[in-house]
C-alpha cells in the first residue's frame, strides 16, 4: 500500500493548485491513500504566507471531508493536519485539535524562540549561529513535542538541516534519545522527500536516523510535503528504497487517529 500523508493546499498561502488537482495527481501516481495535511493556524503569530487564519480551519476540514466523499470510489482521502509545536501557545493547539476527528496529526517544529528557522525569508539568523546548539535545541523541541502526546507522526524530523547548515557533533545519541520518546508516545515519523527540493538535497530524516529508528522499532510513514500537485508522491521510489534498505518491512497508515502497519510497497512511479 502506498500513501502520501503530507500534502499542503492553497489555503496556507504558499502552495499551488486546487484540492481536486492534488487528489487527481495522487490517483495518477498510483497512491492508495492521500492525506491532506495543511499547516494548522500558527497561533504564535498570524502570517497569511505561512498558514491559514484560525477562522478558516472549519472550512479546511469541510473541504477535505468533501474531497473524501467525492473521491471515495477512486482513492482514500485522509483528513490530516500539520500542527506546530510551540510551548507558549500549546494550550490553544490542544483545544483546537480536539474539535475535529483527524485521521492523524503531524507534529512539526518550525519555530525556536521567535525564529521560524525554516522560513527562507529568515536566513539572516543563520549568520554566526552556534550550529551544534541549534541542532540540540531543535531535536530537544521535537522530543518535547512527542512527550505532549498530542501528535501521531513527526514531520521532517531533522528539519534543522534544510538550508544545508550541518552540525559537527555526532547526532546519533540525540537521535536515539528522541526516538525513545517517539516510541513511548506510540508515534511514527515520516520519510519526507521535500528535503531533496531544498539546499540540503537530502530527504528528512537522514539515513542514520531511519536505520536507528528501524532498529528501535519505531514505525515510519511517507510524505512528500507537496506544495503543488506536481510534488505529490515526488521521489517516492527513493523514499521507499531508503525505508527498505534500513530494514523496514511495513509502513504506518492512519484512520481516525489509529495507526496500523501495512506492508511496505514496491514502487515504480508511472512517470519514470
Ligand atoms: Zn508549507
Ligand atoms: Fe513543516
Ligand atoms: Fe508541510
Ligand atoms: Zn513541512
PDB file of C-alpha atoms and ligand atoms in Angstrom:
ATOM      1  CA  UNK A   1       0.000   0.000   0.000  1.00  0.00           C
ATOM      2  CA  UNK A   2       1.284   3.479  -0.858  1.00  0.00           C
ATOM      3  CA  UNK A   3       0.315   6.619   0.996  1.00  0.00           C
ATOM      4  CA  UNK A   4       1.332  10.248   0.864  1.00  0.00           C
ATOM      5  CA  UNK A   5       0.338  11.781   4.183  1.00  0.00           C
ATOM      6  CA  UNK A   6       1.901  15.205   3.821  1.00  0.00           C
ATOM      7  CA  UNK A   7       0.152  17.331   1.187  1.00  0.00           C
ATOM      8  CA  UNK A   8      -0.490  21.072   1.517  1.00  0.00           C
ATOM      9  CA  UNK A   9      -3.260  23.162  -0.047  1.00  0.00           C
ATOM     10  CA  UNK A  10      -3.553  26.709  -1.372  1.00  0.00           C
ATOM     11  CA  UNK A  11      -5.114  27.668   1.955  1.00  0.00           C
ATOM     12  CA  UNK A  12      -1.649  28.000   3.543  1.00  0.00           C
ATOM     13  CA  UNK A  13      -0.772  30.886   1.223  1.00  0.00           C
ATOM     14  CA  UNK A  14       2.393  29.298  -0.218  1.00  0.00           C
ATOM     15  CA  UNK A  15       1.070  26.310  -2.205  1.00  0.00           C
ATOM     16  CA  UNK A  16      -0.298  25.982  -5.738  1.00  0.00           C
ATOM     17  CA  UNK A  17      -3.146  24.103  -7.384  1.00  0.00           C
ATOM     18  CA  UNK A  18      -6.694  23.183  -6.425  1.00  0.00           C
ATOM     19  CA  UNK A  19      -7.687  20.475  -3.984  1.00  0.00           C
ATOM     20  CA  UNK A  20      -9.039  18.384  -6.844  1.00  0.00           C
ATOM     21  CA  UNK A  21      -5.734  18.680  -8.715  1.00  0.00           C
ATOM     22  CA  UNK A  22      -3.895  17.345  -5.668  1.00  0.00           C
ATOM     23  CA  UNK A  23      -6.145  14.311  -5.460  1.00  0.00           C
ATOM     24  CA  UNK A  24      -6.031  13.721  -9.225  1.00  0.00           C
ATOM     25  CA  UNK A  25      -2.223  13.799  -9.016  1.00  0.00           C
ATOM     26  CA  UNK A  26      -2.306  11.226  -6.214  1.00  0.00           C
ATOM     27  CA  UNK A  27      -4.528   8.957  -8.342  1.00  0.00           C
ATOM     28  CA  UNK A  28      -2.269   9.395 -11.388  1.00  0.00           C
ATOM     29  CA  UNK A  29       0.766   8.344  -9.286  1.00  0.00           C
ATOM     30  CA  UNK A  30      -0.974   5.186  -8.150  1.00  0.00           C
ATOM     31  CA  UNK A  31      -1.407   6.018  -4.446  1.00  0.00           C
ATOM     32  CA  UNK A  32      -3.874   4.082  -2.316  1.00  0.00           C
ATOM     33  CA  UNK A  33      -4.303   6.938   0.151  1.00  0.00           C
ATOM     34  CA  UNK A  34      -3.600  10.641   0.078  1.00  0.00           C
ATOM     35  CA  UNK A  35      -3.600  12.586   3.315  1.00  0.00           C
ATOM     36  CA  UNK A  36      -4.197  16.293   3.144  1.00  0.00           C
ATOM     37  CA  UNK A  37      -2.197  17.857   5.960  1.00  0.00           C
ATOM     38  CA  UNK A  38      -2.095  21.594   5.580  1.00  0.00           C
ATOM     39  CA  UNK A  39      -0.410  23.920   8.059  1.00  0.00           C
ATOM     40  CA  UNK A  40      -2.609  24.458  11.068  1.00  0.00           C
ATOM     41  CA  UNK A  41      -3.099  28.095  12.104  1.00  0.00           C
ATOM     42  CA  UNK A  42       0.125  29.075  13.875  1.00  0.00           C
ATOM     43  CA  UNK A  43      -1.196  30.958  16.923  1.00  0.00           C
ATOM     44  CA  UNK A  44       2.285  32.299  17.745  1.00  0.00           C
ATOM     45  CA  UNK A  45       1.584  34.954  15.139  1.00  0.00           C
ATOM     46  CA  UNK A  46      -0.550  35.307  12.050  1.00  0.00           C
ATOM     47  CA  UNK A  47       1.192  35.230   8.697  1.00  0.00           C
ATOM     48  CA  UNK A  48      -1.047  34.651   5.657  1.00  0.00           C
ATOM     49  CA  UNK A  49       2.030  33.391   3.757  1.00  0.00           C
ATOM     50  CA  UNK A  50       2.691  30.612   6.288  1.00  0.00           C
ATOM     51  CA  UNK A  51      -0.707  29.210   7.288  1.00  0.00           C
ATOM     52  CA  UNK A  52      -4.468  29.639   7.145  1.00  0.00           C
ATOM     53  CA  UNK A  53      -6.058  32.003   9.668  1.00  0.00           C
ATOM     54  CA  UNK A  54      -7.794  30.466  12.708  1.00  0.00           C
ATOM     55  CA  UNK A  55     -11.269  31.230  11.357  1.00  0.00           C
ATOM     56  CA  UNK A  56     -10.510  29.273   8.153  1.00  0.00           C
ATOM     57  CA  UNK A  57      -9.970  25.954   9.915  1.00  0.00           C
ATOM     58  CA  UNK A  58     -13.643  24.833   9.756  1.00  0.00           C
ATOM     59  CA  UNK A  59     -13.655  25.498   6.014  1.00  0.00           C
ATOM     60  CA  UNK A  60     -10.453  23.470   5.598  1.00  0.00           C
ATOM     61  CA  UNK A  61     -11.979  20.472   7.353  1.00  0.00           C
ATOM     62  CA  UNK A  62     -15.180  20.809   5.344  1.00  0.00           C
ATOM     63  CA  UNK A  63     -13.229  20.892   2.072  1.00  0.00           C
ATOM     64  CA  UNK A  64     -11.156  17.808   2.877  1.00  0.00           C
ATOM     65  CA  UNK A  65     -14.221  15.840   4.001  1.00  0.00           C
ATOM     66  CA  UNK A  66     -15.951  16.875   0.779  1.00  0.00           C
ATOM     67  CA  UNK A  67     -12.981  15.545  -1.246  1.00  0.00           C
ATOM     68  CA  UNK A  68     -13.075  12.328   0.734  1.00  0.00           C
ATOM     69  CA  UNK A  69     -16.707  11.859  -0.187  1.00  0.00           C
ATOM     70  CA  UNK A  70     -16.370  12.760  -3.857  1.00  0.00           C
ATOM     71  CA  UNK A  71     -13.307  10.572  -4.496  1.00  0.00           C
ATOM     72  CA  UNK A  72     -14.376   7.660  -2.304  1.00  0.00           C
ATOM     73  CA  UNK A  73     -14.539   5.209  -5.256  1.00  0.00           C
ATOM     74  CA  UNK A  74     -11.123   6.157  -6.651  1.00  0.00           C
ATOM     75  CA  UNK A  75      -8.828   6.851  -3.713  1.00  0.00           C
ATOM     76  CA  UNK A  76      -8.957   7.170   0.067  1.00  0.00           C
ATOM     77  CA  UNK A  77      -8.547  10.773   1.174  1.00  0.00           C
ATOM     78  CA  UNK A  78      -7.469  11.244   4.787  1.00  0.00           C
ATOM     79  CA  UNK A  79      -8.076  14.275   6.971  1.00  0.00           C
ATOM     80  CA  UNK A  80      -4.738  15.295   8.394  1.00  0.00           C
ATOM     81  CA  UNK A  81      -3.148  18.473   9.628  1.00  0.00           C
ATOM     82  CA  UNK A  82       0.418  19.637  10.166  1.00  0.00           C
ATOM     83  CA  UNK A  83       0.377  21.205  13.604  1.00  0.00           C
ATOM     84  CA  UNK A  84       3.286  23.134  15.021  1.00  0.00           C
ATOM     85  CA  UNK A  85       4.789  22.604  18.408  1.00  0.00           C
ATOM     86  CA  UNK A  86       5.484  25.851  20.232  1.00  0.00           C
ATOM     87  CA  UNK A  87       5.425  25.698  24.037  1.00  0.00           C
ATOM     88  CA  UNK A  88       3.937  29.148  24.671  1.00  0.00           C
ATOM     89  CA  UNK A  89       0.858  28.520  22.518  1.00  0.00           C
ATOM     90  CA  UNK A  90       0.248  24.797  23.116  1.00  0.00           C
ATOM     91  CA  UNK A  91      -2.954  25.317  25.083  1.00  0.00           C
ATOM     92  CA  UNK A  92      -4.580  26.847  22.018  1.00  0.00           C
ATOM     93  CA  UNK A  93      -3.479  23.903  19.879  1.00  0.00           C
ATOM     94  CA  UNK A  94      -4.768  21.290  22.310  1.00  0.00           C
ATOM     95  CA  UNK A  95      -8.160  22.969  22.289  1.00  0.00           C
ATOM     96  CA  UNK A  96      -8.407  23.365  18.507  1.00  0.00           C
ATOM     97  CA  UNK A  97      -7.111  19.870  17.675  1.00  0.00           C
ATOM     98  CA  UNK A  98      -9.754  18.420  19.974  1.00  0.00           C
ATOM     99  CA  UNK A  99     -12.554  19.903  17.902  1.00  0.00           C
ATOM    100  CA  UNK A 100     -12.247  17.579  14.895  1.00  0.00           C
ATOM    101  CA  UNK A 101     -11.799  13.900  14.196  1.00  0.00           C
ATOM    102  CA  UNK A 102      -8.435  13.893  12.448  1.00  0.00           C
ATOM    103  CA  UNK A 103      -7.170  10.753  10.772  1.00  0.00           C
ATOM    104  CA  UNK A 104      -3.739  11.856  12.013  1.00  0.00           C
ATOM    105  CA  UNK A 105      -1.894  14.925  13.238  1.00  0.00           C
ATOM    106  CA  UNK A 106       1.648  15.623  12.018  1.00  0.00           C
ATOM    107  CA  UNK A 107       3.754  17.366  14.649  1.00  0.00           C
ATOM    108  CA  UNK A 108       6.347  19.766  13.307  1.00  0.00           C
ATOM    109  CA  UNK A 109       8.818  22.129  14.891  1.00  0.00           C
ATOM    110  CA  UNK A 110       9.259  25.179  12.639  1.00  0.00           C
ATOM    111  CA  UNK A 111       9.933  27.811  15.318  1.00  0.00           C
ATOM    112  CA  UNK A 112      12.552  28.036  18.070  1.00  0.00           C
ATOM    113  CA  UNK A 113      12.132  31.016  20.364  1.00  0.00           C
ATOM    114  CA  UNK A 114      10.830  33.652  17.977  1.00  0.00           C
ATOM    115  CA  UNK A 115      12.700  32.349  14.916  1.00  0.00           C
ATOM    116  CA  UNK A 116      10.889  30.471  12.154  1.00  0.00           C
ATOM    117  CA  UNK A 117      14.172  28.860  11.148  1.00  0.00           C
ATOM    118  CA  UNK A 118      12.822  27.057   8.081  1.00  0.00           C
ATOM    119  CA  UNK A 119      11.434  30.248   6.502  1.00  0.00           C
ATOM    120  CA  UNK A 120      13.643  31.270   3.546  1.00  0.00           C
ATOM    121  CA  UNK A 121      12.877  34.908   4.453  1.00  0.00           C
ATOM    122  CA  UNK A 122      14.637  34.492   7.837  1.00  0.00           C
ATOM    123  CA  UNK A 123      18.044  33.215   6.746  1.00  0.00           C
ATOM    124  CA  UNK A 124      19.986  36.125   8.271  1.00  0.00           C
ATOM    125  CA  UNK A 125      19.680  34.426  11.680  1.00  0.00           C
ATOM    126  CA  UNK A 126      21.967  31.616  10.449  1.00  0.00           C
ATOM    127  CA  UNK A 127      24.867  34.109  10.422  1.00  0.00           C
ATOM    128  CA  UNK A 128      27.135  33.432  13.397  1.00  0.00           C
ATOM    129  CA  UNK A 129      24.782  30.760  14.738  1.00  0.00           C
ATOM    130  CA  UNK A 130      26.085  28.101  17.151  1.00  0.00           C
ATOM    131  CA  UNK A 131      25.031  25.308  14.826  1.00  0.00           C
ATOM    132  CA  UNK A 132      25.570  22.397  17.219  1.00  0.00           C
ATOM    133  CA  UNK A 133      23.484  24.108  19.882  1.00  0.00           C
ATOM    134  CA  UNK A 134      20.826  24.872  17.259  1.00  0.00           C
ATOM    135  CA  UNK A 135      20.565  21.151  16.432  1.00  0.00           C
ATOM    136  CA  UNK A 136      20.364  20.241  20.110  1.00  0.00           C
ATOM    137  CA  UNK A 137      17.655  22.840  20.687  1.00  0.00           C
ATOM    138  CA  UNK A 138      15.768  21.640  17.631  1.00  0.00           C
ATOM    139  CA  UNK A 139      15.945  17.916  18.464  1.00  0.00           C
ATOM    140  CA  UNK A 140      15.097  18.748  22.088  1.00  0.00           C
ATOM    141  CA  UNK A 141      11.972  20.591  20.970  1.00  0.00           C
ATOM    142  CA  UNK A 142      10.930  17.638  18.786  1.00  0.00           C
ATOM    143  CA  UNK A 143      11.354  15.372  21.823  1.00  0.00           C
ATOM    144  CA  UNK A 144       9.245  17.731  23.965  1.00  0.00           C
ATOM    145  CA  UNK A 145       6.649  17.684  21.208  1.00  0.00           C
ATOM    146  CA  UNK A 146       6.489  13.877  21.291  1.00  0.00           C
ATOM    147  CA  UNK A 147       6.039  13.952  25.061  1.00  0.00           C
ATOM    148  CA  UNK A 148       2.883  16.051  24.769  1.00  0.00           C
ATOM    149  CA  UNK A 149       1.046  13.034  23.307  1.00  0.00           C
ATOM    150  CA  UNK A 150      -0.883  15.362  21.026  1.00  0.00           C
ATOM    151  CA  UNK A 151       0.522  14.188  17.701  1.00  0.00           C
ATOM    152  CA  UNK A 152       0.594  10.965  15.679  1.00  0.00           C
ATOM    153  CA  UNK A 153       3.631  11.448  13.476  1.00  0.00           C
ATOM    154  CA  UNK A 154       6.801  13.533  13.493  1.00  0.00           C
ATOM    155  CA  UNK A 155       7.098  15.829  10.478  1.00  0.00           C
ATOM    156  CA  UNK A 156      10.511  16.202   8.813  1.00  0.00           C
ATOM    157  CA  UNK A 157      12.354  15.026  11.928  1.00  0.00           C
ATOM    158  CA  UNK A 158      15.673  16.724  11.123  1.00  0.00           C
ATOM    159  CA  UNK A 159      14.351  19.924   9.537  1.00  0.00           C
ATOM    160  CA  UNK A 160      17.295  21.850  11.076  1.00  0.00           C
ATOM    161  CA  UNK A 161      19.367  20.745   8.071  1.00  0.00           C
ATOM    162  CA  UNK A 162      17.037  22.323   5.471  1.00  0.00           C
ATOM    163  CA  UNK A 163      19.460  25.031   4.349  1.00  0.00           C
ATOM    164  CA  UNK A 164      22.428  22.647   4.484  1.00  0.00           C
ATOM    165  CA  UNK A 165      23.714  24.043   7.766  1.00  0.00           C
ATOM    166  CA  UNK A 166      25.212  20.930   9.352  1.00  0.00           C
ATOM    167  CA  UNK A 167      26.031  20.025  12.938  1.00  0.00           C
ATOM    168  CA  UNK A 168      29.609  18.975  13.720  1.00  0.00           C
ATOM    169  CA  UNK A 169      28.734  16.823  16.727  1.00  0.00           C
ATOM    170  CA  UNK A 170      27.670  13.193  16.407  1.00  0.00           C
ATOM    171  CA  UNK A 171      23.875  13.270  16.305  1.00  0.00           C
ATOM    172  CA  UNK A 172      23.338   9.556  16.813  1.00  0.00           C
ATOM    173  CA  UNK A 173      22.869   9.646  20.626  1.00  0.00           C
ATOM    174  CA  UNK A 174      20.447  12.534  20.210  1.00  0.00           C
ATOM    175  CA  UNK A 175      18.507  10.641  17.548  1.00  0.00           C
ATOM    176  CA  UNK A 176      18.277   7.707  19.964  1.00  0.00           C
ATOM    177  CA  UNK A 177      17.021   9.874  22.795  1.00  0.00           C
ATOM    178  CA  UNK A 178      14.404  11.465  20.546  1.00  0.00           C
ATOM    179  CA  UNK A 179      13.312   8.147  19.052  1.00  0.00           C
ATOM    180  CA  UNK A 180      12.831   6.719  22.539  1.00  0.00           C
ATOM    181  CA  UNK A 181      10.302   9.480  23.187  1.00  0.00           C
ATOM    182  CA  UNK A 182       8.616   8.953  19.817  1.00  0.00           C
ATOM    183  CA  UNK A 183       8.280   5.273  20.603  1.00  0.00           C
ATOM    184  CA  UNK A 184       6.929   5.887  24.118  1.00  0.00           C
ATOM    185  CA  UNK A 185       4.297   8.175  22.603  1.00  0.00           C
ATOM    186  CA  UNK A 186       3.220   5.432  20.138  1.00  0.00           C
ATOM    187  CA  UNK A 187       4.022   7.777  17.306  1.00  0.00           C
ATOM    188  CA  UNK A 188       5.690   7.225  13.982  1.00  0.00           C
ATOM    189  CA  UNK A 189       7.740   9.604  11.861  1.00  0.00           C
ATOM    190  CA  UNK A 190       7.700  10.279   8.143  1.00  0.00           C
ATOM    191  CA  UNK A 191      10.319   9.952   5.482  1.00  0.00           C
ATOM    192  CA  UNK A 192       9.696  13.316   3.856  1.00  0.00           C
ATOM    193  CA  UNK A 193      11.056  13.838   0.349  1.00  0.00           C
ATOM    194  CA  UNK A 194      10.860  17.666   0.404  1.00  0.00           C
ATOM    195  CA  UNK A 195      14.457  17.921   1.634  1.00  0.00           C
ATOM    196  CA  UNK A 196      15.519  16.873  -1.864  1.00  0.00           C
ATOM    197  CA  UNK A 197      13.985  20.119  -3.146  1.00  0.00           C
ATOM    198  CA  UNK A 198      15.837  22.391  -0.672  1.00  0.00           C
ATOM    199  CA  UNK A 199      19.572  23.247  -0.389  1.00  0.00           C
ATOM    200  CA  UNK A 200      20.282  20.197   1.800  1.00  0.00           C
ATOM    201  CA  UNK A 201      19.310  17.939  -1.144  1.00  0.00           C
ATOM    202  CA  UNK A 202      18.571  15.036   1.181  1.00  0.00           C
ATOM    203  CA  UNK A 203      15.340  13.538   2.457  1.00  0.00           C
ATOM    204  CA  UNK A 204      14.250  14.105   6.057  1.00  0.00           C
ATOM    205  CA  UNK A 205      15.356  12.427   8.195  1.00  0.00           C
ATOM    206  CA  UNK A 206      18.952  11.352   7.448  1.00  0.00           C
ATOM    207  CA  UNK A 207      19.622   7.690   6.582  1.00  0.00           C
ATOM    208  CA  UNK A 208      21.269   7.168  10.023  1.00  0.00           C
ATOM    209  CA  UNK A 209      18.074   8.269  11.738  1.00  0.00           C
ATOM    210  CA  UNK A 210      15.978   5.879   9.630  1.00  0.00           C
ATOM    211  CA  UNK A 211      18.329   2.984  10.351  1.00  0.00           C
ATOM    212  CA  UNK A 212      18.319   3.617  14.126  1.00  0.00           C
ATOM    213  CA  UNK A 213      14.539   4.075  14.145  1.00  0.00           C
ATOM    214  CA  UNK A 214      14.058   0.725  12.437  1.00  0.00           C
ATOM    215  CA  UNK A 215      16.408  -0.916  14.913  1.00  0.00           C
ATOM    216  CA  UNK A 216      14.419   0.624  17.802  1.00  0.00           C
ATOM    217  CA  UNK A 217      11.098  -0.482  16.325  1.00  0.00           C
ATOM    218  CA  UNK A 218       9.713   2.973  15.599  1.00  0.00           C
ATOM    219  CA  UNK A 219       7.280   2.898  12.640  1.00  0.00           C
ATOM    220  CA  UNK A 220       7.713   5.071   9.583  1.00  0.00           C
ATOM    221  CA  UNK A 221       5.293   6.603   7.092  1.00  0.00           C
ATOM    222  CA  UNK A 222       5.614   8.540   3.843  1.00  0.00           C
ATOM    223  CA  UNK A 223       5.130  12.202   2.988  1.00  0.00           C
ATOM    224  CA  UNK A 224       6.100  14.387   0.060  1.00  0.00           C
ATOM    225  CA  UNK A 225       5.352  17.709   1.811  1.00  0.00           C
ATOM    226  CA  UNK A 226       3.929  18.687  -1.597  1.00  0.00           C
ATOM    227  CA  UNK A 227       3.033  22.329  -2.017  1.00  0.00           C
ATOM    228  CA  UNK A 228       1.794  21.717  -5.589  1.00  0.00           C
ATOM    229  CA  UNK A 229       0.138  18.845  -7.483  1.00  0.00           C
ATOM    230  CA  UNK A 230       3.426  18.114  -9.292  1.00  0.00           C
ATOM    231  CA  UNK A 231       5.116  17.302  -5.978  1.00  0.00           C
ATOM    232  CA  UNK A 232       2.556  14.776  -4.714  1.00  0.00           C
ATOM    233  CA  UNK A 233       4.431  11.487  -4.117  1.00  0.00           C
ATOM    234  CA  UNK A 234       7.539  13.058  -5.614  1.00  0.00           C
ATOM    235  CA  UNK A 235      10.692  10.894  -5.226  1.00  0.00           C
ATOM    236  CA  UNK A 236       8.778   8.097  -3.506  1.00  0.00           C
ATOM    237  CA  UNK A 237      10.891   5.499  -5.299  1.00  0.00           C
ATOM    238  CA  UNK A 238      13.917   6.898  -3.410  1.00  0.00           C
ATOM    239  CA  UNK A 239      11.943   7.163  -0.143  1.00  0.00           C
ATOM    240  CA  UNK A 240      10.777   3.555  -0.346  1.00  0.00           C
ATOM    241  CA  UNK A 241      14.312   2.449  -1.184  1.00  0.00           C
ATOM    242  CA  UNK A 242      15.642   4.286   1.908  1.00  0.00           C
ATOM    243  CA  UNK A 243      12.987   2.738   4.156  1.00  0.00           C
ATOM    244  CA  UNK A 244      13.560  -0.714   2.762  1.00  0.00           C
ATOM    245  CA  UNK A 245      17.366  -0.505   2.985  1.00  0.00           C
ATOM    246  CA  UNK A 246      17.026   0.494   6.653  1.00  0.00           C
ATOM    247  CA  UNK A 247      15.286  -2.833   7.219  1.00  0.00           C
ATOM    248  CA  UNK A 248      11.608  -1.920   7.410  1.00  0.00           C
ATOM    249  CA  UNK A 249       9.015  -4.292   6.001  1.00  0.00           C
ATOM    250  CA  UNK A 250       5.980  -2.157   6.771  1.00  0.00           C
ATOM    251  CA  UNK A 251       4.823   1.447   6.909  1.00  0.00           C
ATOM    252  CA  UNK A 252       2.280   3.161   9.141  1.00  0.00           C
ATOM    253  CA  UNK A 253      -1.205   4.061   7.909  1.00  0.00           C
ATOM    254  CA  UNK A 254      -3.835   6.052   9.804  1.00  0.00           C
ATOM    255  CA  UNK A 255      -7.566   6.195  10.220  1.00  0.00           C
ATOM    256  CA  UNK A 256      -9.402   8.181  12.872  1.00  0.00           C
ATOM    257  CA  UNK A 257      -6.206   8.723  14.853  1.00  0.00           C
ATOM    258  CA  UNK A 258      -5.386   4.994  14.976  1.00  0.00           C
ATOM    259  CA  UNK A 259      -2.171   3.672  13.457  1.00  0.00           C
ATOM    260  CA  UNK A 260      -1.838   0.320  11.740  1.00  0.00           C
ATOM    261  CA  UNK A 261       1.078  -1.221   9.885  1.00  0.00           C
ATOM    262  CA  UNK A 262       0.731  -2.194   6.234  1.00  0.00           C
ATOM    263  CA  UNK A 263       3.297  -3.975   4.057  1.00  0.00           C
ATOM    264  CA  UNK A 264       5.987  -1.776   2.562  1.00  0.00           C
ATOM    265  CA  UNK A 265       5.177  -1.467  -1.126  1.00  0.00           C
ATOM    266  CA  UNK A 266       7.428  -1.733  -4.080  1.00  0.00           C
ATOM    267  CA  UNK A 267       7.007   1.406  -6.039  1.00  0.00           C
ATOM    268  CA  UNK A 268       7.673   2.216  -9.656  1.00  0.00           C
ATOM    269  CA  UNK A 269       6.404   5.717 -10.324  1.00  0.00           C
ATOM    270  CA  UNK A 270       4.297   5.684 -13.534  1.00  0.00           C
ATOM    271  CA  UNK A 271       6.030   8.806 -14.904  1.00  0.00           C
ATOM    272  CA  UNK A 272       9.556   7.354 -14.747  1.00  0.00           C
TER     273      UNK A 272
HETATM  274 ZN1  LIG B   1       4.439  24.824   3.874  1.00  0.00          ZN
HETATM  275 FE1  LIG B   2       6.615  21.586   8.091  1.00  0.00          FE
HETATM  276 FE1  LIG B   3       4.499  20.513   5.462  1.00  0.00          FE
HETATM  277 ZN1  LIG B   4       6.511  20.673   6.305  1.00  0.00          ZN
END
